[in-house]
PDB file of C-alpha atoms in Angstrom:
ATOM      1  CA  MET A   1      -3.935   0.793  -5.115  1.00  0.00           C
ATOM      2  CA  ASN A   2       5.302  -4.216  -3.639  1.00  0.00           C
ATOM      3  CA  GLY A   3      10.751  -8.080  -1.932  1.00  0.00           C
ATOM      4  CA  ASP A   4       9.484  -4.620  -2.297  1.00  0.00           C
ATOM      5  CA  LEU A   5      10.060  -1.971  -5.397  1.00  0.00           C
ATOM      6  CA  PHE A   6      11.454   0.435  -2.575  1.00  0.00           C
ATOM      7  CA  GLN A   7      14.462   0.279  -0.144  1.00  0.00           C
ATOM      8  CA  PRO A   8      13.741  -0.859   3.544  1.00  0.00           C
ATOM      9  CA  GLU A   9      12.390   1.277   6.325  1.00  0.00           C
ATOM     10  CA  GLY A  10      14.392   4.240   6.533  1.00  0.00           C
ATOM     11  CA  ARG A  11      16.201   3.574   3.721  1.00  0.00           C
ATOM     12  CA  SER A  12      16.318   6.496   0.864  1.00  0.00           C
ATOM     13  CA  ALA A  13      13.258   5.115  -1.522  1.00  0.00           C
ATOM     14  CA  PRO A  14      15.117   4.283  -5.107  1.00  0.00           C
ATOM     15  CA  SER A  15      15.029   6.284  -7.812  1.00  0.00           C
ATOM     16  CA  ALA A  16      14.374   3.611 -10.655  1.00  0.00           C
ATOM     17  CA  THR A  17      11.634   1.330 -11.148  1.00  0.00           C
ATOM     18  CA  PRO A  18      13.056  -2.250 -10.803  1.00  0.00           C
ATOM     19  CA  SER A  19      13.523  -4.603 -13.281  1.00  0.00           C
ATOM     20  CA  PRO A  20      10.764  -6.714 -14.041  1.00  0.00           C
ATOM     21  CA  SER A  21      12.481 -10.187 -12.540  1.00  0.00           C
ATOM     22  CA  ALA A  22      14.062  -7.973 -10.419  1.00  0.00           C
ATOM     23  CA  ASP A  23      12.624  -9.210  -6.482  1.00  0.00           C
ATOM     24  CA  ALA A  24      10.301 -11.819  -7.906  1.00  0.00           C
ATOM     25  CA  ALA A  25      10.464 -13.891  -4.797  1.00  0.00           C
ATOM     26  CA  ALA A  26       8.390 -10.982  -3.097  1.00  0.00           C
ATOM     27  CA  PRO A  27       4.604 -11.298  -2.619  1.00  0.00           C
ATOM     28  CA  LEU A  28       2.457 -10.361  -5.207  1.00  0.00           C
ATOM     29  CA  ALA A  29       1.261  -7.265  -3.652  1.00  0.00           C
ATOM     30  CA  ASP A  30       4.945  -6.311  -3.291  1.00  0.00           C
ATOM     31  CA  ARG A  31       5.803  -7.123  -6.750  1.00  0.00           C
ATOM     32  CA  MET A  32       2.700  -4.988  -7.924  1.00  0.00           C
ATOM     33  CA  ARG A  33       2.762  -1.570  -6.270  1.00  0.00           C
ATOM     34  CA  PRO A  34       2.442   1.057  -8.761  1.00  0.00           C
ATOM     35  CA  THR A  35       5.911   2.899  -9.923  1.00  0.00           C
ATOM     36  CA  HIS A  36       3.620   5.844 -11.372  1.00  0.00           C
ATOM     37  CA  LEU A  37       0.773   7.824 -10.164  1.00  0.00           C
ATOM     38  CA  ASP A  38      -1.086   6.561 -13.206  1.00  0.00           C
ATOM     39  CA  GLU A  39      -1.169   3.095 -12.690  1.00  0.00           C
ATOM     40  CA  VAL A  40      -3.251   3.888  -8.949  1.00  0.00           C
ATOM     41  CA  VAL A  41      -6.331   2.184  -9.178  1.00  0.00           C
ATOM     42  CA  GLY A  42      -9.068   4.113  -7.105  1.00  0.00           C
ATOM     43  CA  GLN A  43      -8.824   7.765  -4.893  1.00  0.00           C
ATOM     44  CA  GLU A  44      -9.870   9.347  -7.896  1.00  0.00           C
ATOM     45  CA  ASP A  45     -10.735  12.495  -5.606  1.00  0.00           C
ATOM     46  CA  LEU A  46      -7.298  12.731  -4.657  1.00  0.00           C
ATOM     47  CA  LEU A  47      -5.019  11.926  -7.946  1.00  0.00           C
ATOM     48  CA  GLY A  48      -7.600  12.585 -10.836  1.00  0.00           C
ATOM     49  CA  PRO A  49      -6.908  15.848 -13.305  1.00  0.00           C
ATOM     50  CA  ASP A  50      -8.089  17.958 -10.576  1.00  0.00           C
ATOM     51  CA  GLY A  51      -7.361  15.724  -7.417  1.00  0.00           C
ATOM     52  CA  ALA A  52      -6.461  18.022  -4.612  1.00  0.00           C
ATOM     53  CA  LEU A  53      -2.784  15.979  -3.944  1.00  0.00           C
ATOM     54  CA  ARG A  54      -1.594  15.389  -7.734  1.00  0.00           C
ATOM     55  CA  LEU A  55      -2.634  19.643  -7.920  1.00  0.00           C
ATOM     56  CA  LEU A  56      -0.053  19.871  -4.862  1.00  0.00           C
ATOM     57  CA  LEU A  57       2.295  17.554  -6.529  1.00  0.00           C
ATOM     58  CA  GLN A  58       3.331  19.840  -9.786  1.00  0.00           C
ATOM     59  CA  GLY A  59       4.616  22.667  -7.814  1.00  0.00           C
ATOM     60  CA  ASP A  60       6.959  20.259  -6.042  1.00  0.00           C
ATOM     61  CA  ARG A  61       5.960  22.276  -2.869  1.00  0.00           C
ATOM     62  CA  LEU A  62       4.327  19.386  -0.649  1.00  0.00           C
ATOM     63  CA  PRO A  63       2.675  20.023   2.405  1.00  0.00           C
ATOM     64  CA  SER A  64       2.964  17.725   5.710  1.00  0.00           C
ATOM     65  CA  LEU A  65       0.175  14.890   5.358  1.00  0.00           C
ATOM     66  CA  LEU A  66      -2.021  12.371   7.279  1.00  0.00           C
ATOM     67  CA  LEU A  67      -3.136   9.687   5.162  1.00  0.00           C
ATOM     68  CA  TRP A  68      -6.097   7.601   6.717  1.00  0.00           C
ATOM     69  CA  GLY A  69      -7.670   4.771   5.386  1.00  0.00           C
ATOM     70  CA  PRO A  70      -8.507   1.236   5.330  1.00  0.00           C
ATOM     71  CA  PRO A  71      -5.768  -1.517   4.958  1.00  0.00           C
ATOM     72  CA  GLY A  72      -4.885  -2.258   0.999  1.00  0.00           C
ATOM     73  CA  CYS A  73      -6.287   1.390   0.328  1.00  0.00           C
ATOM     74  CA  GLY A  74      -2.366   1.942  -1.166  1.00  0.00           C
ATOM     75  CA  LYS A  75      -1.486   4.487   1.717  1.00  0.00           C
ATOM     76  CA  THR A  76       2.289   3.571   1.850  1.00  0.00           C
ATOM     77  CA  THR A  77       2.129   2.978  -1.869  1.00  0.00           C
ATOM     78  CA  LEU A  78       0.338   6.712  -2.617  1.00  0.00           C
ATOM     79  CA  ALA A  79       3.621   8.464  -0.138  1.00  0.00           C
ATOM     80  CA  ARG A  80       5.836   6.776  -1.877  1.00  0.00           C
ATOM     81  CA  LEU A  81       5.133   7.202  -5.148  1.00  0.00           C
ATOM     82  CA  VAL A  82       4.615  10.982  -3.879  1.00  0.00           C
ATOM     83  CA  ALA A  83       8.088  11.143  -3.335  1.00  0.00           C
ATOM     84  CA  ARG A  84       9.145   9.851  -7.072  1.00  0.00           C
ATOM     85  CA  HIS A  85       7.303  13.132  -8.195  1.00  0.00           C
ATOM     86  CA  THR A  86       9.428  16.040  -5.682  1.00  0.00           C
ATOM     87  CA  SER A  87      13.303  16.083  -5.447  1.00  0.00           C
ATOM     88  CA  ALA A  88      13.338  15.515  -1.388  1.00  0.00           C
ATOM     89  CA  ARG A  89      15.189  12.612   0.365  1.00  0.00           C
ATOM     90  CA  PHE A  90      12.470  10.042   1.105  1.00  0.00           C
ATOM     91  CA  LEU A  91      13.122   8.168   4.070  1.00  0.00           C
ATOM     92  CA  GLU A  92      10.253   5.410   5.622  1.00  0.00           C
ATOM     93  CA  TYR A  93       9.743   4.323   9.562  1.00  0.00           C
ATOM     94  CA  SER A  94       7.333   2.231  11.062  1.00  0.00           C
ATOM     95  CA  ALA A  95       5.985   4.076  14.709  1.00  0.00           C
ATOM     96  CA  VAL A  96       5.564   0.424  15.911  1.00  0.00           C
ATOM     97  CA  GLN A  97       9.376  -0.391  15.737  1.00  0.00           C
ATOM     98  CA  VAL A  98      11.766   2.938  15.733  1.00  0.00           C
ATOM     99  CA  GLY A  99      11.982   5.097  18.998  1.00  0.00           C
ATOM    100  CA  SER A 100      11.745   8.381  19.680  1.00  0.00           C
ATOM    101  CA  LYS A 101      15.585   8.883  20.204  1.00  0.00           C
ATOM    102  CA  GLU A 102      16.060   7.467  16.626  1.00  0.00           C
ATOM    103  CA  LEU A 103      13.480   9.017  15.343  1.00  0.00           C
ATOM    104  CA  LYS A 104      15.166  12.334  16.941  1.00  0.00           C
ATOM    105  CA  ALA A 105      18.196  11.495  14.786  1.00  0.00           C
ATOM    106  CA  VAL A 106      17.200  11.378  11.569  1.00  0.00           C
ATOM    107  CA  MET A 107      15.091  14.488  11.965  1.00  0.00           C
ATOM    108  CA  GLY A 108      18.429  15.918  12.978  1.00  0.00           C
ATOM    109  CA  ASP A 109      19.865  14.852   9.974  1.00  0.00           C
ATOM    110  CA  ALA A 110      17.091  16.163   8.437  1.00  0.00           C
ATOM    111  CA  ALA A 111      18.021  19.584   9.187  1.00  0.00           C
ATOM    112  CA  ARG A 112      21.328  19.581   9.220  1.00  0.00           C
ATOM    113  CA  LEU A 113      20.839  18.249   5.302  1.00  0.00           C
ATOM    114  CA  GLN A 114      18.540  21.060   4.415  1.00  0.00           C
ATOM    115  CA  GLN A 115      21.160  23.988   5.820  1.00  0.00           C
ATOM    116  CA  ALA A 116      23.768  22.331   3.650  1.00  0.00           C
ATOM    117  CA  THR A 117      22.360  21.883   0.503  1.00  0.00           C
ATOM    118  CA  GLY A 118      19.044  22.943   0.719  1.00  0.00           C
ATOM    119  CA  GLN A 119      17.177  19.129   0.053  1.00  0.00           C
ATOM    120  CA  ARG A 120      14.187  18.593   1.825  1.00  0.00           C
ATOM    121  CA  THR A 121      13.484  15.413   3.206  1.00  0.00           C
ATOM    122  CA  ILE A 122       9.668  13.539   3.380  1.00  0.00           C
ATOM    123  CA  LEU A 123       9.743  11.611   6.622  1.00  0.00           C
ATOM    124  CA  PHE A 124       6.869   8.887   6.331  1.00  0.00           C
ATOM    125  CA  LEU A 125       5.477   7.576   9.505  1.00  0.00           C
ATOM    126  CA  ASP A 126       3.775   4.432   9.104  1.00  0.00           C
ATOM    127  CA  GLU A 127       0.876   3.367  11.773  1.00  0.00           C
ATOM    128  CA  ILE A 128       1.550   6.481  13.357  1.00  0.00           C
ATOM    129  CA  HIS A 129      -1.593   6.370  16.095  1.00  0.00           C
ATOM    130  CA  ARG A 130       0.623   4.167  17.260  1.00  0.00           C
ATOM    131  CA  PHE A 131       2.856   6.844  18.903  1.00  0.00           C
ATOM    132  CA  ASN A 132       1.233   8.050  21.848  1.00  0.00           C
ATOM    133  CA  LYS A 133       1.425  11.866  22.877  1.00  0.00           C
ATOM    134  CA  ALA A 134       4.338  13.007  24.010  1.00  0.00           C
ATOM    135  CA  GLN A 135       5.803  11.089  20.881  1.00  0.00           C
ATOM    136  CA  GLN A 136       3.418  13.157  18.378  1.00  0.00           C
ATOM    137  CA  ASP A 137       4.478  16.194  20.529  1.00  0.00           C
ATOM    138  CA  ALA A 138       8.294  15.649  19.771  1.00  0.00           C
ATOM    139  CA  LEU A 139       7.246  15.652  15.998  1.00  0.00           C
ATOM    140  CA  LEU A 140       5.842  19.307  16.568  1.00  0.00           C
ATOM    141  CA  PRO A 141       9.277  21.390  16.272  1.00  0.00           C
ATOM    142  CA  TRP A 142      10.574  19.839  13.235  1.00  0.00           C
ATOM    143  CA  VAL A 143       7.223  19.862  11.317  1.00  0.00           C
ATOM    144  CA  GLU A 144       7.177  23.833  12.202  1.00  0.00           C
ATOM    145  CA  LYS A 145      10.608  24.555  11.155  1.00  0.00           C
ATOM    146  CA  GLY A 146      10.212  22.562   7.806  1.00  0.00           C
ATOM    147  CA  ALA A 147      12.963  20.808   8.475  1.00  0.00           C
ATOM    148  CA  VAL A 148      10.788  17.305   7.398  1.00  0.00           C
ATOM    149  CA  THR A 149       7.327  17.595   5.323  1.00  0.00           C
ATOM    150  CA  LEU A 150       5.715  14.663   7.450  1.00  0.00           C
ATOM    151  CA  ILE A 151       3.467  12.275   5.798  1.00  0.00           C
ATOM    152  CA  GLY A 152       1.675  10.380   8.648  1.00  0.00           C
ATOM    153  CA  ALA A 153      -0.253   7.319   7.648  1.00  0.00           C
ATOM    154  CA  THR A 154      -3.203   5.644  10.060  1.00  0.00           C
ATOM    155  CA  THR A 155      -5.886   3.090  10.224  1.00  0.00           C
ATOM    156  CA  GLU A 156      -7.606   5.315  13.001  1.00  0.00           C
ATOM    157  CA  ASN A 157      -9.717   8.199  12.642  1.00  0.00           C
ATOM    158  CA  PRO A 158      -6.688  10.935  13.618  1.00  0.00           C
ATOM    159  CA  SER A 159      -9.488  13.162  15.324  1.00  0.00           C
ATOM    160  CA  PHE A 160      -8.844  10.421  18.370  1.00  0.00           C
ATOM    161  CA  GLU A 161      -5.548   9.233  17.439  1.00  0.00           C
ATOM    162  CA  VAL A 162      -3.171  12.055  16.759  1.00  0.00           C
ATOM    163  CA  ASN A 163      -2.854  15.090  18.335  1.00  0.00           C
ATOM    164  CA  SER A 164      -4.554  18.184  17.278  1.00  0.00           C
ATOM    165  CA  ALA A 165      -2.024  20.065  17.014  1.00  0.00           C
ATOM    166  CA  LEU A 166      -0.054  17.588  14.923  1.00  0.00           C
ATOM    167  CA  ILE A 167      -3.417  17.819  12.302  1.00  0.00           C
ATOM    168  CA  SER A 168      -3.604  21.659  12.403  1.00  0.00           C
ATOM    169  CA  ARG A 169       0.052  21.241  11.075  1.00  0.00           C
ATOM    170  CA  THR A 170      -0.663  19.075   7.979  1.00  0.00           C
ATOM    171  CA  ARG A 171      -3.378  18.196   5.435  1.00  0.00           C
ATOM    172  CA  LEU A 172      -5.557  15.464   5.809  1.00  0.00           C
ATOM    173  CA  PHE A 173      -6.386  13.165   2.784  1.00  0.00           C
ATOM    174  CA  VAL A 174      -8.976  10.782   3.634  1.00  0.00           C
ATOM    175  CA  LEU A 175      -8.115   7.285   0.973  1.00  0.00           C
ATOM    176  CA  LYS A 176     -11.287   5.015   0.137  1.00  0.00           C
ATOM    177  CA  PRO A 177     -10.917   1.259  -0.267  1.00  0.00           C
ATOM    178  CA  LEU A 178     -10.990   0.126  -3.586  1.00  0.00           C
ATOM    179  CA  SER A 179     -14.594  -0.810  -5.696  1.00  0.00           C
ATOM    180  CA  SER A 180     -15.247  -4.858  -6.186  1.00  0.00           C
ATOM    181  CA  THR A 181     -14.195  -3.320 -10.246  1.00  0.00           C
ATOM    182  CA  GLY A 182     -11.183  -1.635  -9.116  1.00  0.00           C
ATOM    183  CA  ILE A 183     -10.240  -5.268  -7.395  1.00  0.00           C
ATOM    184  CA  VAL A 184     -10.771  -7.102 -10.399  1.00  0.00           C
ATOM    185  CA  THR A 185      -8.935  -4.245 -12.469  1.00  0.00           C
ATOM    186  CA  LEU A 186      -5.890  -4.743 -10.463  1.00  0.00           C
ATOM    187  CA  LEU A 187      -6.127  -8.733 -10.258  1.00  0.00           C
ATOM    188  CA  ARG A 188      -6.233  -8.215 -14.760  1.00  0.00           C
ATOM    189  CA  ARG A 189      -2.984  -6.408 -14.923  1.00  0.00           C
ATOM    190  CA  ALA A 190      -1.349  -9.169 -12.762  1.00  0.00           C
ATOM    191  CA  LEU A 191      -2.608 -12.034 -14.702  1.00  0.00           C
ATOM    192  CA  SER A 192      -1.052 -10.144 -17.694  1.00  0.00           C
ATOM    193  CA  ASP A 193       1.903  -8.009 -15.883  1.00  0.00           C
ATOM    194  CA  ALA A 194       5.815  -9.061 -16.099  1.00  0.00           C
ATOM    195  CA  ARG A 195       6.132  -7.609 -12.075  1.00  0.00           C
ATOM    196  CA  GLY A 196       2.910 -10.276 -11.472  1.00  0.00           C
ATOM    197  CA  LEU A 197       2.093 -13.705 -13.110  1.00  0.00           C
ATOM    198  CA  GLY A 198       1.996 -12.409 -16.880  1.00  0.00           C
ATOM    199  CA  PRO A 199       2.552 -12.591 -19.697  1.00  0.00           C
ATOM    200  CA  ASP A 200       1.553 -16.426 -19.429  1.00  0.00           C
ATOM    201  CA  PRO A 201       0.413 -17.139 -16.440  1.00  0.00           C
ATOM    202  CA  GLY A 202      -0.201 -20.161 -17.485  1.00  0.00           C
ATOM    203  CA  PHE A 203      -3.600 -20.692 -15.966  1.00  0.00           C
ATOM    204  CA  SER A 204      -6.779 -18.380 -16.670  1.00  0.00           C
ATOM    205  CA  LEU A 205      -9.885 -17.418 -14.002  1.00  0.00           C
ATOM    206  CA  THR A 206     -13.500 -16.643 -15.297  1.00  0.00           C
ATOM    207  CA  ASP A 207     -14.878 -13.052 -15.035  1.00  0.00           C
ATOM    208  CA  GLU A 208     -16.969 -14.904 -11.910  1.00  0.00           C
ATOM    209  CA  ALA A 209     -13.881 -16.270 -10.165  1.00  0.00           C
ATOM    210  CA  LEU A 210     -12.259 -12.206 -10.216  1.00  0.00           C
ATOM    211  CA  GLU A 211     -15.384 -10.908  -9.128  1.00  0.00           C
ATOM    212  CA  MET A 212     -15.765 -13.256  -6.474  1.00  0.00           C
ATOM    213  CA  ILE A 213     -12.366 -12.396  -5.117  1.00  0.00           C
ATOM    214  CA  GLY A 214     -13.069  -8.413  -5.824  1.00  0.00           C
ATOM    215  CA  GLU A 215     -15.791  -9.086  -3.347  1.00  0.00           C
ATOM    216  CA  ILE A 216     -14.676 -10.637  -0.611  1.00  0.00           C
ATOM    217  CA  SER A 217     -11.779  -8.857  -0.403  1.00  0.00           C
ATOM    218  CA  GLU A 218     -13.748  -6.044   0.918  1.00  0.00           C
ATOM    219  CA  GLY A 219     -12.221  -3.522  -0.939  1.00  0.00           C
ATOM    220  CA  ASP A 220      -8.553  -4.344   0.351  1.00  0.00           C
ATOM    221  CA  ALA A 221      -6.025  -4.389  -2.909  1.00  0.00           C
ATOM    222  CA  ARG A 222      -2.924  -6.632  -0.577  1.00  0.00           C
ATOM    223  CA  ALA A 223      -5.479  -9.209   0.232  1.00  0.00           C
ATOM    224  CA  ALA A 224      -6.801  -9.648  -3.068  1.00  0.00           C
ATOM    225  CA  LEU A 225      -3.927  -9.665  -4.924  1.00  0.00           C
ATOM    226  CA  GLY A 226      -2.481 -12.185  -2.198  1.00  0.00           C
ATOM    227  CA  LEU A 227      -5.649 -14.422  -2.135  1.00  0.00           C
ATOM    228  CA  LEU A 228      -4.747 -14.492  -6.033  1.00  0.00           C
ATOM    229  CA  GLU A 229      -1.088 -16.244  -5.665  1.00  0.00           C
ATOM    230  CA  THR A 230      -2.000 -18.644  -3.129  1.00  0.00           C
ATOM    231  CA  VAL A 231      -5.191 -19.520  -5.685  1.00  0.00           C
ATOM    232  CA  ALA A 232      -3.206 -19.484  -8.436  1.00  0.00           C
ATOM    233  CA  ALA A 233      -0.379 -21.656  -6.463  1.00  0.00           C
ATOM    234  CA  ALA A 234      -3.336 -24.315  -5.789  1.00  0.00           C
ATOM    235  CA  TRP A 235      -4.563 -24.207  -9.151  1.00  0.00           C
ATOM    236  CA  GLN A 236      -1.644 -25.229 -10.467  1.00  0.00           C
ATOM    237  CA  ALA A 237      -0.503 -27.772  -8.297  1.00  0.00           C
ATOM    238  CA  ARG A 238      -3.644 -29.487  -9.784  1.00  0.00           C
ATOM    239  CA  ASP A 239      -2.257 -29.912 -12.698  1.00  0.00           C
ATOM    240  CA  PRO A 240      -5.284 -28.785 -14.724  1.00  0.00           C
ATOM    241  CA  ARG A 241      -5.748 -29.546 -18.320  1.00  0.00           C
ATOM    242  CA  PRO A 242      -4.438 -27.142 -20.921  1.00  0.00           C
ATOM    243  CA  GLY A 243      -6.710 -24.542 -21.780  1.00  0.00           C
ATOM    244  CA  GLU A 244      -9.109 -24.719 -18.468  1.00  0.00           C
ATOM    245  CA  GLU A 245     -10.203 -21.842 -16.523  1.00  0.00           C
ATOM    246  CA  LEU A 246     -10.499 -21.550 -13.111  1.00  0.00           C
ATOM    247  CA  ASP A 247     -14.399 -21.100 -13.070  1.00  0.00           C
ATOM    248  CA  ALA A 248     -16.442 -19.815  -9.517  1.00  0.00           C
ATOM    249  CA  GLU A 249     -17.267 -22.793  -8.006  1.00  0.00           C
ATOM    250  CA  ALA A 250     -13.870 -24.423  -8.320  1.00  0.00           C
ATOM    251  CA  PHE A 251     -12.349 -21.340  -6.563  1.00  0.00           C
ATOM    252  CA  ALA A 252     -14.776 -21.182  -3.596  1.00  0.00           C
ATOM    253  CA  GLN A 253     -13.576 -24.809  -3.276  1.00  0.00           C
ATOM    254  CA  LEU A 254      -9.853 -23.948  -3.450  1.00  0.00           C
ATOM    255  CA  ILE A 255     -10.090 -21.268  -0.188  1.00  0.00           C
ATOM    256  CA  ARG A 256     -12.427 -24.090   1.380  1.00  0.00           C
ATOM    257  CA  ASN A 257     -10.016 -26.131   1.367  1.00  0.00           C
ATOM    258  CA  ARG A 258      -7.404 -23.869   2.073  1.00  0.00           C
ATOM    259  CA  ALA A 259      -9.404 -22.511   4.745  1.00  0.00           C
ATOM    260  CA  ALA A 260      -9.698 -25.935   6.683  1.00  0.00           C
ATOM    261  CA  ARG A 261      -6.538 -27.625   6.243  1.00  0.00           C
ATOM    262  CA  TYR A 262      -4.438 -23.831   7.673  1.00  0.00           C
ATOM    263  CA  ASP A 263      -7.299 -22.802   9.837  1.00  0.00           C
ATOM    264  CA  LYS A 264      -9.595 -25.481  10.811  1.00  0.00           C
ATOM    265  CA  GLY A 265     -12.232 -24.661  13.353  1.00  0.00           C
ATOM    266  CA  GLY A 266     -10.508 -21.018  13.668  1.00  0.00           C
ATOM    267  CA  GLU A 267     -12.149 -17.927  12.999  1.00  0.00           C
ATOM    268  CA  GLU A 268     -10.348 -17.460   9.589  1.00  0.00           C
ATOM    269  CA  HIS A 269     -11.982 -19.845   8.383  1.00  0.00           C
ATOM    270  CA  PHE A 270     -15.806 -19.217   9.127  1.00  0.00           C
ATOM    271  CA  ASN A 271     -14.767 -15.414   7.601  1.00  0.00           C
ATOM    272  CA  ILE A 272     -13.741 -17.302   3.927  1.00  0.00           C
ATOM    273  CA  ILE A 273     -16.813 -19.730   4.315  1.00  0.00           C
ATOM    274  CA  SER A 274     -18.706 -16.700   5.087  1.00  0.00           C
ATOM    275  CA  ALA A 275     -17.769 -14.476   2.423  1.00  0.00           C
ATOM    276  CA  LEU A 276     -18.376 -17.150   0.120  1.00  0.00           C
ATOM    277  CA  HIS A 277     -21.927 -17.058   1.293  1.00  0.00           C
ATOM    278  CA  LYS A 278     -22.381 -13.733   1.066  1.00  0.00           C
TER     279      LYS A 278
END
């Protein structure tokens, strides 16, 4: 639903998939980012055979988009995959880190590139709701002229956080949290995939332990994979017996201990303990 499968912010996305050994030190969630649309778990209404976004991509005529959804549902991953299915150049920025002056220069370069070569530029702007009204307004001329295809991602309701003029010039797609079943699918993939902990992770979890991660992650794939990675390291550090499975009880104890060690008495400790008792 990736140290990353893609270049850092402000760079073009690569045209080839890195080898499984690349970025081995990156977080598990980064290593397990889908490399093509068919790997995406969830969002069937957008990416299924008759999904609205998949149909748009078939003709390589992508309009400007707004992707709205909770953390860990795949907004950034989807934007990057969309770029791979077009002939456009892909640039990625965070609204928290980029300024209006820099962005204006980027869009000017995109306009000149399009005029000189005909190549389009997809500009992915994460956390677009962090831009104020004036900054969002500055995007309008470039979007209207087609100098860039904008993909804005937000966790906030665009009706309240994105200018109506910008909304009217984009297609809004709503991404949903992953189901618990979808999360478990991702966890199993991470345990068997060479990009993740596989093909021989050196440990295994019972179905109940996997389902527990699926429940407490509340649809956030990034959080679920991060938890799996943490628990895997903690379990292996205990030097389990050959063939010993991590069951739900042992899993619960591991994350209780971790919460107490790193956040004793803090909010995260109580969040985890509360989730375990739901």
